[in-house]
Amino acid sequence: MSQHATDLCLLLVDDTYGELTSRIFAALVCYGRLTYTALVHYTGLTPQQVKHGLAVLIQQHLALWYAPSENDTNYYEANAPYAYALVRSGKFVAIVEDRLGYSAGSIVSNLLLSGHAQKGDLAQVYTGIHSQEDQSYSSSPASFPNGRVLNGHSKDPPAHSKPTLDSFRLALQALLENGFLSTVRQSYFRSDADNTNEAEMLVRRQIHFQGELKGEKKVQFALAVEQQLQDWRLGSIVDGEATLARVLENQGTSKKRKYQDDIPDLNPISRKARSDTKNTIADASTFQVEHSPSSYQGKQPTLRINYDKLAVVARSRKLAELVEQRIGRTTSLVYTELLKGLEKKVEYCEPHVDTNDDFNEEEDIEVGPKVSAAEISTGMVSSGEFGGAIGHAEPSKINLDTITHRKWKRRKIENDDEAEVNGNASSDEDEDTSVGQNGHFSDTETHQVEINGESENESKLKVEIEGDEKTDQQLMLSSLSNPQTREHHIRQNLFLLAEHPYEFVTHIRRRHNTPESWTVNFRKLSSRLRMIELEKMVKFRYGVEGLRIVRILQEKGKLDEKAIASFALMNQKIMRSILTTMHEAGHLELQEVPRDNQRQPSRTMFLWFFDPERCRRKVLEETFKTMARCLQRAKTERGAIQSTIDKASRTDVVGKEDEFLDVSERTALEQWREKEERLLGELGRLDDLVAVLRDF
């Protein structure tokens, strides 16, 4: 992890959970994996303080721990991705509220504050047992332990809503069905390297993989380990033997014993005996809510936020926004419904790979998730909002003779003038003619005088269209109630998406054994999103000329200055200054190719090229630096008036600021809130850029 990303994570942990946890987290980031004794030594804290800080970090999934089976020593290390996820807390709540309503957003807010919790604890908080917390939702819906509001998210609950156990059951079921929640497993508290080691040891216990691994057996071992890691990540309860059977395609003769990857020891410091309770899969059937909160006090699975699923939803939103910009809102609605259907079959965003890595695109599409037009049609509301985007008119209602293009009219007049000069009679000679406003003779019947830029026939056609607009809307609403008609309109929008240069969707034709379906090549679209963001950055910093140079190098490859000037149609001196500026910033690369062994500058070719992957990493690092500076600036501005903020946050002052605060204090408080709002808003926009460049 880079230095600027480390600074950003430390600032987020310190701003959210205080100095104690940030000091322990900083030690874990700086020194890597440490034991409990080493943490006490490097942090300079007392053993009791380290225990309390580690408990908070593990509860919030900010620290990973691992206990090898051969000894009783626990090892701890920082979980940087979850530390960065603190900046997206408000966005996660907004996404869930937009999809599933305020009740589901309230559950997600509680889980963001607690890290992970059992469903019984969530039910007690939700149903209003802690009434003081529920009453504070209107002013501070989700406050962190240090009193900060959850990423500026302050959407008030509906006035008519009352927290009941039935609404909790429905909201929890919706969250589980959409994959926003997952059960806590021991593998979630281990690093990727530790999980790989555990999976290898588990698979090696099988008789098939004992001894030396060579040839095909080595390949099968790697596939079995990868499958085991995939099962742990997706929450499948299978062991190494079942994984081996799946790899060897012998499920019929395998014994599927459940692996002891049960609910983790949430207090690894005390090393208490672990429960023998088997973990249950987090699905909707597992959570059947009873009629009283006391029924939740038994053995229950522990829930946490599924950040991978929320990243998938955020990517879908970004793609839908791109479709709305490039094509239109109506088609973006169809595309949004298509992405919702694919979200149920996509567990997480694929890790970013270099564009030079080879992969079979056709095979990737064939094995990927698909959705049919009928499935999209069931999710679309037949409101007529999308039916008029791409429609068709009956042939009987189309009369091309009533529509005359201006160019056609000009050509006909010129042809008639040439015929008269040559002595030939015009075909319209016997008809009445009149002089138009532009001095040309025009036919009074077929070529009417243009008024306000449009002919009389065009005006009549426009009036007829406006007169029949209400009737067409009524016919459209009635026709969209028919599933076949609605599916036809959806297919027209899908074909428009498939024919776009960006290839938003891929059409899989109907075959003898498979129906027609549609899919999305997320790998290609994610690369397209990254390139769009890089082009925006280049255009903002270096102007249109810099963007032109980048696109030429992206298309042509490595070029020298003369070739670039020839393709870009630019002055070589102006172009050289732009190339030098971009090279100093690290957004363009230069390669020296000597023509002989002397390596003299006069005998050396200098080739310029654009590396999108290197530029992406450079922009990402600059973004982390800017985000850290925004947090530092907000912390400095808050520290300048900390006494006024503490006074305004007192319970006897809240709501009575005009009575207890003077004019200067109210003015300073208002100015600070405005500055903090701007800084946090900029922080959110920068996070959107990070999501495109790194997470999608």
XYZ file of C-alpha atoms in Angstrom:
696
model
C 0.000 0.000 0.000
C 1.352 3.424 -0.949
C 2.192 6.148 1.515
C -0.701 8.423 0.547
C -3.208 5.554 0.781
C -1.786 4.701 4.223
C -2.162 8.303 5.389
C -5.746 8.341 4.154
C -6.664 5.141 5.994
C -5.039 6.399 9.211
C -6.967 9.659 9.005
C -10.245 7.820 8.447
C -9.690 5.485 11.421
C -8.616 8.361 13.664
C -11.513 10.563 12.591
C -14.020 7.746 13.147
C -12.865 5.757 16.175
C -10.390 7.988 17.962
C -6.700 8.094 18.788
C -6.423 4.780 20.650
C -7.508 2.617 17.730
C -5.620 4.764 15.210
C -2.327 4.251 17.081
C -2.757 0.482 17.046
C -3.831 0.558 13.392
C -0.810 2.737 12.519
C 1.523 0.221 14.176
C -0.040 -2.634 12.211
C 0.282 -0.704 8.945
C 3.859 0.382 9.617
C 5.321 -2.881 10.953
C 3.055 -5.417 9.267
C 1.953 -8.591 11.063
C 2.542 -8.349 14.820
C 1.795 -10.331 17.929
C 0.045 -8.960 20.976
C 3.363 -8.478 22.819
C 4.899 -6.678 19.857
C 1.900 -4.344 19.656
C 2.334 -3.358 23.291
C 6.009 -2.660 22.599
C 5.607 -0.612 19.399
C 2.547 1.425 20.438
C 3.746 2.340 23.918
C 0.287 1.626 25.329
C -0.639 -0.468 28.325
C -1.755 -4.076 27.741
C -5.295 -3.173 28.761
C -5.448 -0.329 26.254
C -4.136 -2.569 23.473
C -6.824 -5.140 24.306
C -9.580 -2.539 24.108
C -8.212 -1.107 20.863
C -7.852 -4.535 19.259
C -11.402 -5.422 20.271
C -12.724 -2.363 18.438
C -10.586 -3.000 15.348
C -11.602 -6.665 15.126
C -15.261 -5.822 15.718
C -15.144 -3.334 12.859
C -13.118 -5.738 10.626
C -10.271 -3.225 10.535
C -7.784 -5.777 11.893
C -7.274 -9.363 10.751
C -6.049 -12.100 13.080
C -4.689 -15.579 12.559
C -3.768 -18.345 14.976
C -1.685 -21.149 13.449
C -2.627 -24.596 14.608
C 0.915 -25.464 15.721
C 1.101 -22.746 18.413
C -1.123 -20.575 20.572
C 0.151 -17.211 19.328
C -2.227 -14.788 17.629
C -0.988 -12.609 14.789
C -2.670 -9.351 13.851
C -2.462 -7.224 10.724
C -4.298 -4.200 9.325
C -7.225 -4.566 6.916
C -6.718 -1.522 4.684
C -9.691 -2.100 2.293
C -12.161 -1.953 5.185
C -10.455 1.153 6.542
C -10.937 2.876 3.211
C -14.562 1.697 3.111
C -15.293 4.101 5.988
C -15.411 6.934 3.461
C -18.295 5.184 1.650
C -20.551 4.565 4.629
C -23.069 7.224 3.666
C -23.144 6.012 0.056
C -23.872 2.458 1.163
C -26.816 3.594 3.254
C -28.114 5.741 0.386
C -27.890 2.820 -2.068
C -29.813 0.490 0.240
C -32.453 3.109 1.026
C -32.930 3.818 -2.665
C -33.324 0.121 -3.459
C -35.143 -1.289 -0.431
C -36.462 1.646 1.595
C -35.669 3.371 4.870
C -36.124 0.260 7.039
C -33.364 -1.613 5.238
C -31.164 1.489 5.373
C -31.635 1.653 9.146
C -30.422 -1.945 9.520
C -27.380 -1.204 7.355
C -26.625 1.913 9.420
C -26.651 -0.131 12.631
C -24.365 -2.750 11.095
C -21.973 -0.068 9.884
C -21.739 1.235 13.438
C -21.369 -2.155 15.102
C -19.266 -3.939 12.490
C -21.179 -7.213 12.845
C -24.120 -8.227 15.021
C -26.615 -11.009 15.531
C -30.085 -10.620 14.139
C -31.570 -10.566 17.646
C -29.521 -7.511 18.582
C -30.517 -5.825 15.343
C -34.177 -6.581 16.017
C -34.024 -5.108 19.515
C -32.455 -1.900 18.281
C -34.815 -1.680 15.307
C -38.054 -2.252 17.203
C -37.368 0.671 19.521
C -36.202 -0.961 22.740
C -33.544 1.738 22.906
C -36.022 4.557 22.438
C -33.475 7.307 22.978
C -31.463 6.132 20.002
C -34.561 5.949 17.828
C -35.584 9.485 18.786
C -32.173 10.799 17.800
C -32.515 9.488 14.246
C -34.154 12.688 13.025
C -31.182 14.842 14.016
C -28.336 12.327 13.885
C -29.429 9.141 12.141
C -26.094 7.362 12.314
C -23.351 8.821 14.450
C -19.970 7.279 14.950
C -18.496 6.812 18.451
C -16.757 10.172 18.231
C -19.994 11.993 17.444
C -19.422 12.460 13.720
C -22.382 11.991 11.390
C -22.182 8.987 9.085
C -20.451 10.552 6.057
C -22.903 13.422 5.940
C -25.858 11.123 5.359
C -28.857 12.554 7.220
C -31.956 11.335 5.490
C -34.849 11.586 7.939
C -37.151 8.604 8.419
C -40.693 8.814 7.067
C -43.105 10.417 9.504
C -45.698 7.630 9.162
C -43.265 4.737 9.642
C -43.168 2.911 12.983
C -40.523 0.310 13.746
C -42.224 -3.051 14.078
C -40.964 -6.606 14.032
C -42.818 -7.338 10.797
C -41.134 -4.464 8.983
C -37.797 -5.659 10.365
C -38.457 -9.156 9.020
C -39.349 -7.839 5.573
C -36.360 -5.485 5.455
C -33.944 -8.181 6.623
C -35.330 -10.665 4.129
C -34.935 -8.123 1.310
C -31.340 -7.395 2.338
C -30.494 -11.089 2.334
C -32.205 -11.783 -0.976
C -30.294 -8.932 -2.620
C -27.012 -10.077 -1.073
C -26.320 -6.885 0.884
C -25.717 -8.900 4.086
C -23.617 -11.998 4.669
C -22.835 -14.263 7.606
C -19.592 -13.732 9.478
C -17.103 -16.556 8.991
C -13.700 -17.270 10.384
C -12.181 -16.984 6.923
C -13.303 -13.327 6.804
C -10.921 -12.521 9.691
C -7.899 -13.996 7.918
C -5.796 -12.411 5.214
C -5.710 -13.764 1.671
C -2.338 -15.398 2.276
C -3.560 -17.115 5.451
C -6.713 -18.327 3.720
C -4.585 -19.736 0.914
C -2.402 -21.584 3.403
C -5.434 -22.972 5.221
C -7.026 -24.071 1.937
C -3.821 -25.807 0.838
C -3.526 -27.652 4.153
C -7.190 -28.646 3.956
C -6.912 -29.959 0.406
C -3.609 -31.716 1.123
C -5.365 -33.885 3.710
C -7.161 -35.694 0.916
C -5.669 -39.000 -0.177
C -5.642 -37.905 -3.804
C -3.160 -35.086 -3.115
C -0.819 -36.835 -0.723
C 2.722 -37.267 -1.904
C 4.512 -35.342 -4.607
C 2.384 -33.233 -6.966
C 3.296 -33.435 -10.629
C 1.659 -32.868 -13.958
C -2.117 -33.166 -13.995
C -2.328 -33.740 -10.243
C -0.596 -30.381 -9.626
C -3.122 -28.626 -11.852
C -5.996 -30.343 -10.038
C -4.522 -29.285 -6.692
C -4.389 -25.621 -7.789
C -7.987 -25.811 -9.019
C -9.126 -27.414 -5.772
C -7.454 -24.688 -3.687
C -8.992 -21.980 -5.859
C -12.420 -23.589 -5.541
C -12.065 -23.811 -1.761
C -11.188 -20.117 -1.553
C -14.165 -19.313 -3.751
C -16.470 -21.313 -1.465
C -15.199 -19.491 1.595
C -15.653 -16.131 -0.072
C -19.209 -16.866 -1.218
C -20.165 -18.541 2.063
C -20.583 -22.140 0.866
C -20.271 -24.752 3.608
C -18.163 -27.425 1.956
C -14.892 -29.070 2.865
C -11.815 -29.976 0.901
C -13.182 -33.386 -0.006
C -16.296 -31.923 -1.605
C -14.135 -29.368 -3.374
C -11.941 -32.145 -4.730
C -15.015 -34.055 -5.854
C -16.278 -30.995 -7.682
C -12.967 -30.558 -9.429
C -12.794 -34.225 -10.416
C -16.529 -34.237 -11.306
C -17.276 -37.155 -9.009
C -19.884 -35.626 -6.757
C -21.921 -38.826 -6.749
C -19.301 -40.788 -4.780
C -18.072 -38.009 -2.510
C -18.887 -37.589 1.138
C -19.841 -33.984 1.792
C -18.770 -33.386 5.372
C -19.230 -29.844 6.535
C -16.077 -27.927 7.230
C -15.689 -26.399 10.697
C -15.683 -22.836 9.376
C -18.287 -21.800 11.895
C -18.959 -18.577 13.713
C -15.553 -17.148 14.648
C -14.279 -16.503 18.115
C -15.177 -12.844 18.427
C -12.758 -12.481 21.345
C -9.544 -14.073 20.062
C -7.442 -12.431 22.763
C -8.950 -14.470 25.602
C -8.725 -17.705 23.562
C -11.959 -19.121 24.946
C -13.303 -22.427 23.756
C -15.141 -22.124 20.477
C -18.719 -23.138 20.060
C -19.617 -26.381 18.300
C -22.529 -24.711 16.593
C -22.516 -25.179 12.834
C -22.720 -22.048 10.796
C -25.784 -21.546 8.679
C -26.025 -20.076 5.233
C -27.364 -16.537 5.131
C -30.473 -16.904 3.045
C -34.005 -15.690 3.456
C -35.282 -19.033 4.755
C -32.853 -18.949 7.706
C -34.342 -15.788 9.201
C -37.921 -16.514 10.175
C -38.735 -13.768 12.638
C -40.870 -14.692 15.628
C -43.414 -12.458 17.328
C -41.199 -11.078 20.104
C -37.629 -9.775 20.305
C -36.869 -12.215 23.126
C -37.056 -15.088 20.655
C -33.783 -13.862 19.114
C -31.665 -14.676 22.141
C -30.844 -18.219 21.014
C -28.048 -19.375 18.754
C -28.102 -17.163 15.687
C -25.736 -16.410 12.823
C -23.773 -13.181 12.951
C -24.351 -10.722 10.102
C -22.150 -8.127 8.479
C -22.203 -5.799 5.471
C -21.331 -7.389 2.131
C -19.147 -4.672 0.628
C -18.540 -6.705 -2.530
C -22.230 -6.639 -3.425
C -22.486 -2.927 -2.773
C -19.571 -2.371 -5.141
C -21.460 -4.317 -7.822
C -24.509 -2.074 -7.345
C -22.343 1.054 -7.499
C -20.835 -0.155 -10.775
C -24.311 -0.726 -12.196
C -25.271 2.832 -11.299
C -22.191 4.216 -12.997
C -22.902 2.252 -16.170
C -26.541 3.383 -16.164
C -25.408 7.009 -15.873
C -23.080 6.506 -18.828
C -25.931 5.085 -20.914
C -28.127 8.036 -20.012
C -25.400 10.437 -21.146
C -24.616 8.634 -24.390
C -28.062 7.418 -25.463
C -30.902 8.691 -23.285
C -32.874 8.254 -20.112
C -35.415 5.814 -21.470
C -32.813 3.334 -22.656
C -30.946 3.749 -19.366
C -34.053 2.538 -17.519
C -34.049 -0.671 -19.544
C -30.321 -1.023 -18.977
C -30.782 -0.500 -15.238
C -33.311 -3.330 -15.107
C -30.932 -5.537 -17.082
C -28.131 -4.829 -14.620
C -30.444 -5.575 -11.684
C -31.134 -8.975 -13.166
C -27.411 -9.618 -13.550
C -26.620 -8.391 -10.025
C -28.384 -11.429 -8.576
C -25.885 -13.646 -10.415
C -22.748 -11.534 -9.834
C -21.295 -11.769 -6.334
C -18.421 -9.311 -6.662
C -16.573 -7.146 -9.151
C -13.782 -8.950 -10.919
C -10.308 -7.870 -9.804
C -8.637 -5.363 -12.077
C -6.215 -6.981 -14.506
C -3.752 -5.459 -16.893
C -5.004 -4.940 -20.421
C -2.061 -6.963 -21.693
C -3.264 -10.116 -19.928
C -4.719 -12.656 -22.322
C -8.210 -13.957 -21.783
C -10.800 -15.549 -24.007
C -13.543 -12.958 -24.384
C -16.029 -15.293 -26.087
C -15.569 -17.953 -23.424
C -15.910 -15.324 -20.706
C -19.258 -14.236 -22.185
C -20.540 -17.780 -22.623
C -19.942 -18.796 -19.009
C -21.003 -15.436 -17.589
C -24.436 -14.510 -16.226
C -27.230 -13.893 -18.701
C -30.755 -12.519 -18.611
C -33.595 -12.702 -21.103
C -35.872 -9.930 -22.345
C -38.826 -11.616 -20.622
C -37.060 -11.366 -17.254
C -36.402 -7.680 -17.844
C -40.017 -7.183 -18.875
C -41.315 -8.577 -15.577
C -39.261 -6.040 -13.657
C -40.281 -3.040 -15.738
C -43.330 -1.087 -14.701
C -45.747 -0.655 -17.594
C -45.986 3.096 -17.228
C -45.132 3.995 -20.799
C -41.926 5.671 -19.657
C -39.784 3.577 -21.953
C -42.214 2.554 -24.650
C -41.961 5.722 -26.713
C -38.196 5.743 -27.036
C -38.077 3.381 -29.995
C -41.429 2.907 -31.602
C -42.846 2.138 -35.009
C -45.631 3.684 -37.012
C -48.094 1.906 -39.218
C -47.260 2.151 -42.949
C -50.728 3.479 -43.704
C -50.072 6.561 -41.542
C -46.837 7.499 -43.351
C -47.111 9.722 -46.464
C -43.710 10.669 -47.802
C -45.239 12.996 -50.426
C -46.267 15.479 -47.741
C -42.680 15.836 -46.506
C -40.244 17.738 -48.730
C -36.672 18.240 -47.613
C -35.082 21.645 -48.241
C -32.180 20.106 -50.155
C -34.588 18.238 -52.427
C -36.473 21.468 -53.041
C -33.272 23.352 -53.918
C -32.151 20.618 -56.313
C -35.518 20.618 -58.078
C -35.451 24.379 -58.536
C -31.908 24.241 -59.933
C -32.855 21.438 -62.325
C -35.895 23.403 -63.521
C -33.736 26.507 -64.134
C -31.261 24.482 -66.168
C -34.090 22.994 -68.208
C -35.455 26.471 -69.026
C -32.005 27.751 -70.046
C -31.546 24.810 -72.393
C -34.893 25.527 -73.979
C -36.724 22.604 -72.419
C -40.069 23.135 -70.876
C -40.384 22.684 -67.177
C -42.679 20.046 -65.807
C -44.306 22.661 -63.584
C -44.556 25.390 -66.241
C -48.327 25.425 -66.433
C -48.766 25.609 -62.673
C -49.072 28.769 -60.647
C -45.794 30.026 -59.251
C -44.913 32.768 -56.829
C -41.732 34.400 -55.649
C -40.458 33.281 -52.262
C -38.732 35.373 -49.641
C -35.308 34.286 -50.874
C -35.957 35.400 -54.448
C -36.409 31.911 -55.930
C -39.502 30.820 -57.799
C -41.353 28.144 -55.850
C -44.370 26.018 -56.540
C -47.411 27.305 -54.701
C -48.826 23.812 -54.293
C -45.844 21.605 -53.579
C -43.246 24.224 -52.492
C -44.903 26.489 -49.989
C -43.278 29.661 -48.713
C -41.219 28.928 -45.602
C -42.249 30.833 -42.513
C -40.036 30.757 -39.377
C -37.803 28.126 -40.937
C -40.428 25.504 -41.777
C -42.807 24.984 -44.660
C -46.568 25.005 -44.464
C -46.742 21.245 -44.972
C -44.321 20.727 -42.114
C -46.439 22.994 -39.922
C -49.576 21.012 -40.770
C -47.774 17.779 -40.001
C -46.594 19.193 -36.696
C -50.127 20.235 -35.752
C -51.435 16.787 -36.611
C -48.767 15.157 -34.459
C -49.519 17.443 -31.514
C -53.216 16.796 -31.915
C -52.744 13.036 -31.846
C -50.131 13.061 -29.054
C -52.602 12.387 -26.274
C -54.274 9.646 -28.266
C -50.910 8.004 -29.010
C -49.989 8.037 -25.321
C -53.251 6.359 -24.409
C -52.719 3.722 -27.090
C -49.171 3.194 -25.896
C -50.255 2.700 -22.287
C -52.840 0.184 -23.341
C -50.394 -1.632 -25.610
C -47.697 -1.820 -22.927
C -50.050 -3.788 -20.711
C -49.523 -6.613 -23.182
C -46.359 -8.552 -22.164
C -45.423 -9.267 -25.783
C -45.615 -5.605 -26.779
C -43.655 -4.561 -23.711
C -41.025 -7.184 -24.445
C -40.796 -5.941 -28.053
C -40.016 -2.388 -26.897
C -37.430 -3.721 -24.447
C -35.719 -5.720 -27.202
C -35.547 -2.592 -29.372
C -33.733 -0.737 -26.571
C -31.447 -3.703 -25.999
C -30.506 -3.789 -29.676
C -29.734 -0.079 -29.459
C -27.400 -0.794 -26.538
C -25.758 -3.697 -28.367
C -25.118 -1.643 -31.526
C -23.532 1.250 -29.627
C -19.744 1.612 -30.110
C -19.256 1.003 -26.381
C -21.087 -2.364 -26.639
C -23.080 -1.917 -23.459
C -24.712 -5.339 -23.894
C -23.928 -8.489 -25.837
C -26.674 -10.293 -27.716
C -26.575 -14.090 -27.525
C -28.689 -15.468 -30.334
C -31.236 -18.202 -29.905
C -29.955 -21.702 -30.513
C -31.522 -25.104 -30.714
C -31.004 -25.754 -26.993
C -30.697 -22.259 -25.466
C -33.112 -19.317 -25.711
C -32.190 -15.773 -26.655
C -30.398 -13.937 -23.860
C -28.416 -10.802 -23.106
C -25.265 -10.293 -21.087
C -22.784 -7.551 -20.236
C -19.030 -7.692 -20.718
C -18.110 -5.978 -17.457
C -14.391 -6.347 -18.091
C -14.529 -4.313 -21.295
C -16.947 -1.724 -19.909
C -14.846 -1.242 -16.776
C -11.828 -0.602 -18.982
C -13.927 1.864 -20.974
C -14.974 3.674 -17.783
C -11.364 3.964 -16.676
C -10.325 5.347 -20.055
C -13.140 7.916 -19.959
C -11.979 9.156 -16.558
C -8.373 9.366 -17.722
C -9.410 11.333 -20.803
C -11.380 13.739 -18.618
C -8.308 14.310 -16.485
C -6.056 14.865 -19.509
C -8.497 17.307 -21.093
C -8.860 19.284 -17.859
C -5.101 19.564 -17.292
C -3.685 19.846 -20.806
C -6.611 20.985 -22.917
C -8.009 19.578 -26.134
C -4.528 19.342 -27.672
C -3.317 17.032 -24.913
C -6.398 14.846 -25.275
C -5.835 14.662 -29.036
C -2.237 13.507 -28.498
C -3.307 10.846 -25.985
C -5.941 9.445 -28.335
C -3.463 9.326 -31.214
C -0.896 7.474 -29.101
C -3.590 5.164 -27.776
C -4.582 4.226 -31.321
C -1.240 4.266 -33.158
C 1.146 3.131 -30.430
C 4.690 4.474 -30.113
C 5.433 7.497 -32.324
C 8.131 10.128 -32.679
C 7.499 13.876 -32.634
C 7.238 14.238 -36.405
C 4.632 11.490 -36.679
C 2.630 12.920 -33.780
C 2.662 16.398 -35.324
C 1.586 14.943 -38.652
C -1.336 13.010 -37.173
C -2.402 15.775 -34.749
C -2.047 18.618 -37.314
C -0.262 20.737 -34.706
C 2.743 23.000 -34.626
C 5.747 20.955 -33.542
C 6.929 23.547 -31.009
C 3.521 23.749 -29.310
C 3.219 19.988 -29.395
C 6.695 19.546 -27.856
C 5.794 21.751 -24.879
C 2.654 19.691 -24.236
C 4.578 16.419 -24.503
C 7.211 17.674 -22.059
C 4.606 18.801 -19.529
C 2.738 15.493 -19.669
C 5.997 13.557 -19.388
C 7.058 15.496 -16.300
C 3.691 14.731 -14.703
C 4.108 11.025 -15.435
C 1.163 10.713 -17.825
C 3.272 10.051 -20.935
C 6.310 7.816 -21.326
C 9.375 8.198 -23.532
C 11.494 5.395 -24.961
C 15.001 5.864 -26.416
C 15.931 3.593 -29.328
C 19.587 4.052 -30.443
C 20.409 3.434 -34.076
C 23.971 2.292 -33.375
C 26.175 1.279 -30.472
C 27.435 4.821 -29.874
C 24.096 5.902 -28.348
C 24.529 9.497 -29.408
C 21.464 11.752 -29.129
C 21.690 12.636 -32.792
C 21.588 8.946 -33.669
C 18.772 8.047 -31.265
C 15.043 7.833 -31.899
C 12.768 9.125 -29.128
C 9.394 7.395 -29.185
C 6.452 8.680 -27.159
C 3.730 6.327 -25.923
C 0.782 6.319 -23.548
C 0.474 3.543 -20.944
C -3.097 3.531 -19.532
C -2.194 1.221 -16.647
C 0.710 3.359 -15.490
C -1.333 6.519 -15.885
C -4.157 4.917 -13.897
C -1.840 4.150 -10.991
C -0.440 7.677 -11.109
C -3.887 9.301 -11.039
C -5.004 6.931 -8.281
C -2.047 7.898 -6.137
C -2.740 11.597 -6.701
C -6.376 11.036 -5.761
C -5.423 9.382 -2.470
C -3.152 12.323 -1.711
C -5.939 14.829 -2.413
C -8.415 12.917 -0.243
C -5.943 12.856 2.634
C -5.413 16.601 2.286
C -9.178 17.182 2.377
C -9.468 15.256 5.659
C -6.495 17.099 7.139
C -7.987 20.435 6.142
C -11.341 19.508 7.678
C -9.599 18.417 10.882
C -7.680 21.701 11.048
C -10.803 23.801 10.478
C -12.663 21.812 13.135
C -9.842 22.184 15.650
C -9.863 25.972 15.268
C -13.375 26.215 16.743
C -13.465 22.966 18.734
C -14.668 24.760 21.885
C -17.629 26.256 20.007
C -18.490 22.862 18.477
C -18.386 21.187 21.895
C -20.615 23.883 23.316
C -23.123 23.600 20.458
C -23.263 19.800 20.808
C -24.335 19.888 24.459
C -27.803 18.479 25.092
C -29.018 21.671 26.777
C -27.857 23.786 23.818
C -29.148 21.673 20.922
C -32.195 23.403 19.492
C -31.531 26.570 21.527
C -28.469 27.925 19.752
C -29.885 31.434 19.505
C -30.247 31.573 23.292
C -26.901 30.115 24.409
C -24.583 31.089 21.535
C -23.632 34.643 20.678
C -23.461 36.056 17.160
C -19.747 35.389 16.652
C -20.088 31.758 17.744
C -23.066 31.144 15.499
C -21.260 32.745 12.560
C -18.114 30.664 13.136
C -20.192 27.505 13.480
C -22.067 28.211 10.258
C -18.861 28.934 8.348
C -17.273 25.719 9.633
C -20.280 23.642 8.600
C -20.177 25.158 5.127
C -16.448 24.402 4.768
C -16.858 20.865 6.050
C -19.745 20.255 3.665
C -17.630 21.368 0.708
C -14.664 19.246 1.791
C -16.775 16.143 2.376
C -18.532 16.689 -0.942
C -15.181 16.830 -2.708
C -14.151 13.714 -0.790
C -17.200 11.871 -2.132
C -16.485 12.901 -5.723
C -12.880 11.757 -5.410
C -14.103 8.449 -4.014
C -16.220 7.984 -7.141
C -13.041 8.351 -9.175
C -11.259 5.779 -6.999
C -14.131 3.344 -7.459
C -13.855 3.580 -11.250
C -10.065 3.367 -11.382
C -9.597 0.618 -8.799
C -12.752 -1.232 -7.712
C -14.815 -1.676 -10.888
